[in-house]
Short mmCIF file of C-alpha atoms in Angstrom, two decimals:
data_model
loop_
_atom_site.label_atom_id
_atom_site.label_comp_id
_atom_site.label_asym_id
_atom_site.label_seq_id
_atom_site.Cartn_x
_atom_site.Cartn_y
_atom_site.Cartn_z
CA UNK A 1 -14.83 -45.57 93.73
CA UNK A 2 -18.64 -44.98 92.95
CA UNK A 3 -18.07 -41.55 92.58
CA UNK A 4 -15.16 -41.75 90.32
CA UNK A 5 -17.56 -44.70 88.29
CA UNK A 6 -19.28 -41.23 87.95
CA UNK A 7 -17.34 -39.11 86.38
CA UNK A 8 -16.64 -42.26 83.80
CA UNK A 9 -19.98 -43.76 83.31
CA UNK A 10 -22.39 -40.59 83.60
CA UNK A 11 -22.79 -38.38 80.35
CA UNK A 12 -22.33 -35.03 82.06
CA UNK A 13 -19.56 -34.58 84.72
CA UNK A 14 -22.11 -32.27 87.06
CA UNK A 15 -23.96 -35.52 87.95
CA UNK A 16 -21.05 -37.09 89.48
CA UNK A 17 -20.31 -33.68 91.33
CA UNK A 18 -23.34 -33.98 92.94
CA UNK A 19 -22.70 -37.75 93.64
CA UNK A 20 -19.04 -36.38 94.95
CA UNK A 21 -21.01 -33.36 97.13
CA UNK A 22 -23.41 -36.15 98.58
CA UNK A 23 -20.68 -38.37 99.88
CA UNK A 24 -18.84 -35.36 101.67
CA UNK A 25 -21.84 -34.50 103.38
CA UNK A 26 -22.48 -37.86 104.10
CA UNK A 27 -18.64 -38.33 106.00
CA UNK A 28 -19.39 -34.78 107.48
CA UNK A 29 -22.22 -35.99 109.60
CA UNK A 30 -21.32 -37.77 112.96
CA UNK A 31 -23.44 -39.88 114.13
CA UNK A 32 -23.57 -42.64 117.20
CA UNK A 33 -26.99 -43.59 116.87
CA UNK A 34 -26.78 -47.11 115.91
CA UNK A 35 -23.94 -47.79 117.92
CA UNK A 36 -25.88 -46.34 120.83
CA UNK A 37 -28.83 -47.87 120.84
CA UNK A 38 -27.52 -50.54 123.45
CA UNK A 39 -26.88 -47.47 125.82
CA UNK A 40 -29.94 -45.59 125.63
CA UNK A 41 -32.63 -49.09 126.09
CA UNK A 42 -29.78 -50.49 128.55
CA UNK A 43 -31.53 -51.83 131.74
CA UNK A 44 -30.68 -49.91 134.92
CA UNK A 45 -28.71 -52.84 136.35
CA UNK A 46 -26.89 -53.03 133.25
CA UNK A 47 -26.02 -49.58 132.93
CA UNK A 48 -26.81 -47.53 136.79
CA UNK A 49 -27.54 -43.51 135.81
CA UNK A 50 -28.07 -44.07 132.37
CA UNK A 51 -30.83 -43.54 129.85
CA UNK A 52 -32.99 -46.70 130.56
CA UNK A 53 -35.77 -45.93 127.67
CA UNK A 54 -37.76 -48.32 127.31
CA UNK A 55 -37.97 -50.27 123.87
CA UNK A 56 -41.42 -48.67 123.26
CA UNK A 57 -40.24 -45.21 123.72
CA UNK A 58 -36.94 -45.36 122.15
CA UNK A 59 -38.72 -47.29 119.02
CA UNK A 60 -42.32 -46.22 118.87
CA UNK A 61 -42.37 -42.53 120.91
CA UNK A 62 -39.67 -41.10 119.23
CA UNK A 63 -40.59 -42.63 115.82
CA UNK A 64 -44.00 -40.95 115.88
CA UNK A 65 -42.27 -37.81 117.16
CA UNK A 66 -39.82 -37.59 114.13
CA UNK A 67 -42.53 -38.31 111.81
CA UNK A 68 -44.43 -35.10 113.55
CA UNK A 69 -41.17 -33.01 112.80
CA UNK A 70 -40.24 -34.22 109.51
CA UNK A 71 -44.15 -33.20 108.17
CA UNK A 72 -43.69 -29.93 109.76
CA UNK A 73 -40.25 -29.48 108.53
CA UNK A 74 -42.15 -29.64 104.80
CA UNK A 75 -44.50 -26.93 105.33
CA UNK A 76 -41.79 -25.13 106.88
CA UNK A 77 -39.22 -25.09 104.17
CA UNK A 78 -42.23 -24.73 101.71
CA UNK A 79 -43.45 -21.80 103.57
CA UNK A 80 -39.78 -20.18 104.20
CA UNK A 81 -37.02 -21.72 102.26
CA UNK A 82 -38.44 -22.64 99.04
CA UNK A 83 -37.68 -19.58 97.21
CA UNK A 84 -33.77 -19.87 98.90
CA UNK A 85 -31.28 -20.68 96.74
CA UNK A 86 -30.05 -24.71 96.94
CA UNK A 87 -26.57 -23.59 97.80
CA UNK A 88 -27.63 -21.22 100.63
CA UNK A 89 -30.22 -24.23 102.28
CA UNK A 90 -27.80 -27.15 101.47
CA UNK A 91 -24.30 -25.34 103.35
CA UNK A 92 -26.63 -24.28 106.59
CA UNK A 93 -28.33 -27.69 106.62
CA UNK A 94 -24.26 -29.43 106.16
CA UNK A 95 -23.13 -26.95 109.33
CA UNK A 96 -25.65 -28.15 111.23
CA UNK A 97 -25.68 -32.09 110.60
CA UNK A 98 -21.90 -31.91 110.91
CA UNK A 99 -22.50 -30.58 114.19
CA UNK A 100 -25.69 -33.04 114.88
CA UNK A 101 -24.13 -35.98 116.80
CA UNK A 102 -23.01 -33.76 119.76
CA UNK A 103 -26.59 -34.43 121.44
CA UNK A 104 -25.21 -38.07 121.30
CA UNK A 105 -22.27 -37.27 123.27
CA UNK A 106 -23.81 -34.83 125.74
CA UNK A 107 -26.09 -37.68 126.81
CA UNK A 108 -23.12 -40.35 126.71
CA UNK A 109 -21.02 -37.77 128.88
CA UNK A 110 -24.22 -36.80 131.14
CA UNK A 111 -24.06 -33.41 130.62
CA UNK A 112 -27.48 -33.04 130.24
CA UNK A 113 -28.30 -34.35 133.67
CA UNK A 114 -25.31 -31.70 135.18
CA UNK A 115 -27.69 -29.01 133.63
CA UNK A 116 -31.32 -30.67 135.11
CA UNK A 117 -32.28 -31.67 131.44
CA UNK A 118 -33.59 -34.94 131.88
CA UNK A 119 -32.41 -37.76 129.17
CA UNK A 120 -35.91 -38.09 128.03
CA UNK A 121 -36.27 -34.43 127.35
CA UNK A 122 -33.10 -33.89 125.87
CA UNK A 123 -33.28 -36.97 123.68
CA UNK A 124 -36.44 -35.91 121.94
CA UNK A 125 -35.14 -32.37 121.32
CA UNK A 126 -31.83 -33.05 120.15
CA UNK A 127 -31.52 -36.69 118.78
CA UNK A 128 -35.38 -36.67 117.37
CA UNK A 129 -36.80 -33.91 116.37
CA UNK A 130 -33.61 -31.28 115.42
CA UNK A 131 -32.10 -34.57 114.02
CA UNK A 132 -35.26 -35.36 112.15
CA UNK A 133 -35.67 -31.24 110.97
CA UNK A 134 -32.01 -31.50 109.71
CA UNK A 135 -32.37 -34.33 107.46
CA UNK A 136 -35.62 -33.02 106.24
CA UNK A 137 -33.91 -29.82 105.32
CA UNK A 138 -31.16 -31.04 103.54
CA UNK A 139 -33.08 -34.19 101.60
CA UNK A 140 -36.01 -31.73 100.38
CA UNK A 141 -33.56 -29.60 98.22
CA UNK A 142 -31.26 -32.55 97.75
CA UNK A 143 -33.66 -34.15 95.90
CA UNK A 144 -35.34 -31.51 93.98
CA UNK A 145 -31.31 -31.00 92.69
CA UNK A 146 -31.38 -34.36 91.90
CA UNK A 147 -33.95 -34.30 89.45
CA UNK A 148 -32.61 -31.28 87.57
CA UNK A 149 -28.95 -32.80 86.81
CA UNK A 150 -31.26 -35.57 85.21
CA UNK A 151 -30.15 -35.35 81.27
CA UNK A 152 -33.06 -36.18 79.38
CA UNK A 153 -33.45 -40.05 78.42
CA UNK A 154 -31.20 -41.02 81.40
CA UNK A 155 -33.32 -39.60 84.19
CA UNK A 156 -34.14 -43.12 85.81
CA UNK A 157 -30.46 -44.01 85.46
CA UNK A 158 -29.13 -40.82 86.91
CA UNK A 159 -31.90 -40.62 89.87
CA UNK A 160 -30.74 -44.08 90.90
CA UNK A 161 -27.35 -43.89 90.41
CA UNK A 162 -27.55 -39.91 93.08
CA UNK A 163 -30.03 -41.57 95.32
CA UNK A 164 -27.78 -44.86 96.15
CA UNK A 165 -25.13 -42.47 96.66
CA UNK A 166 -26.84 -40.35 99.09
#
């Protein structure tokens, strides 16, 4: 409804097309992270053999590592990808993002343990670092693209609409 409303309410159809792209991209991202909060932090008596992450690790440590990954990614983007076409960056990040839920699935199935990778390491690399890198690589060009489609005099309205859809 929101995307359809963009075709009606916005003066240029490109704005609604960007909103449609953002919606389809969001739908392609498979993420179970919110649903898995209890799985990751369950105590050993509740989930024997589970990850059993402490709240400190799950919230603080991974938050700090994710923030560092985002910071490094912004420099990486500027150094290596800033001259790429938006289409190429967004295509790569959309494909990576769509496959990003596999890390949660592997931890739940305990396949990481079967191949000898501890939960802490696998979670940090997959769910924290790679997820953050993909999100940043999507967000940076997406934000820039939003600013380029804003018609003169409607910047705030257009940006608020597209940011809300995003």
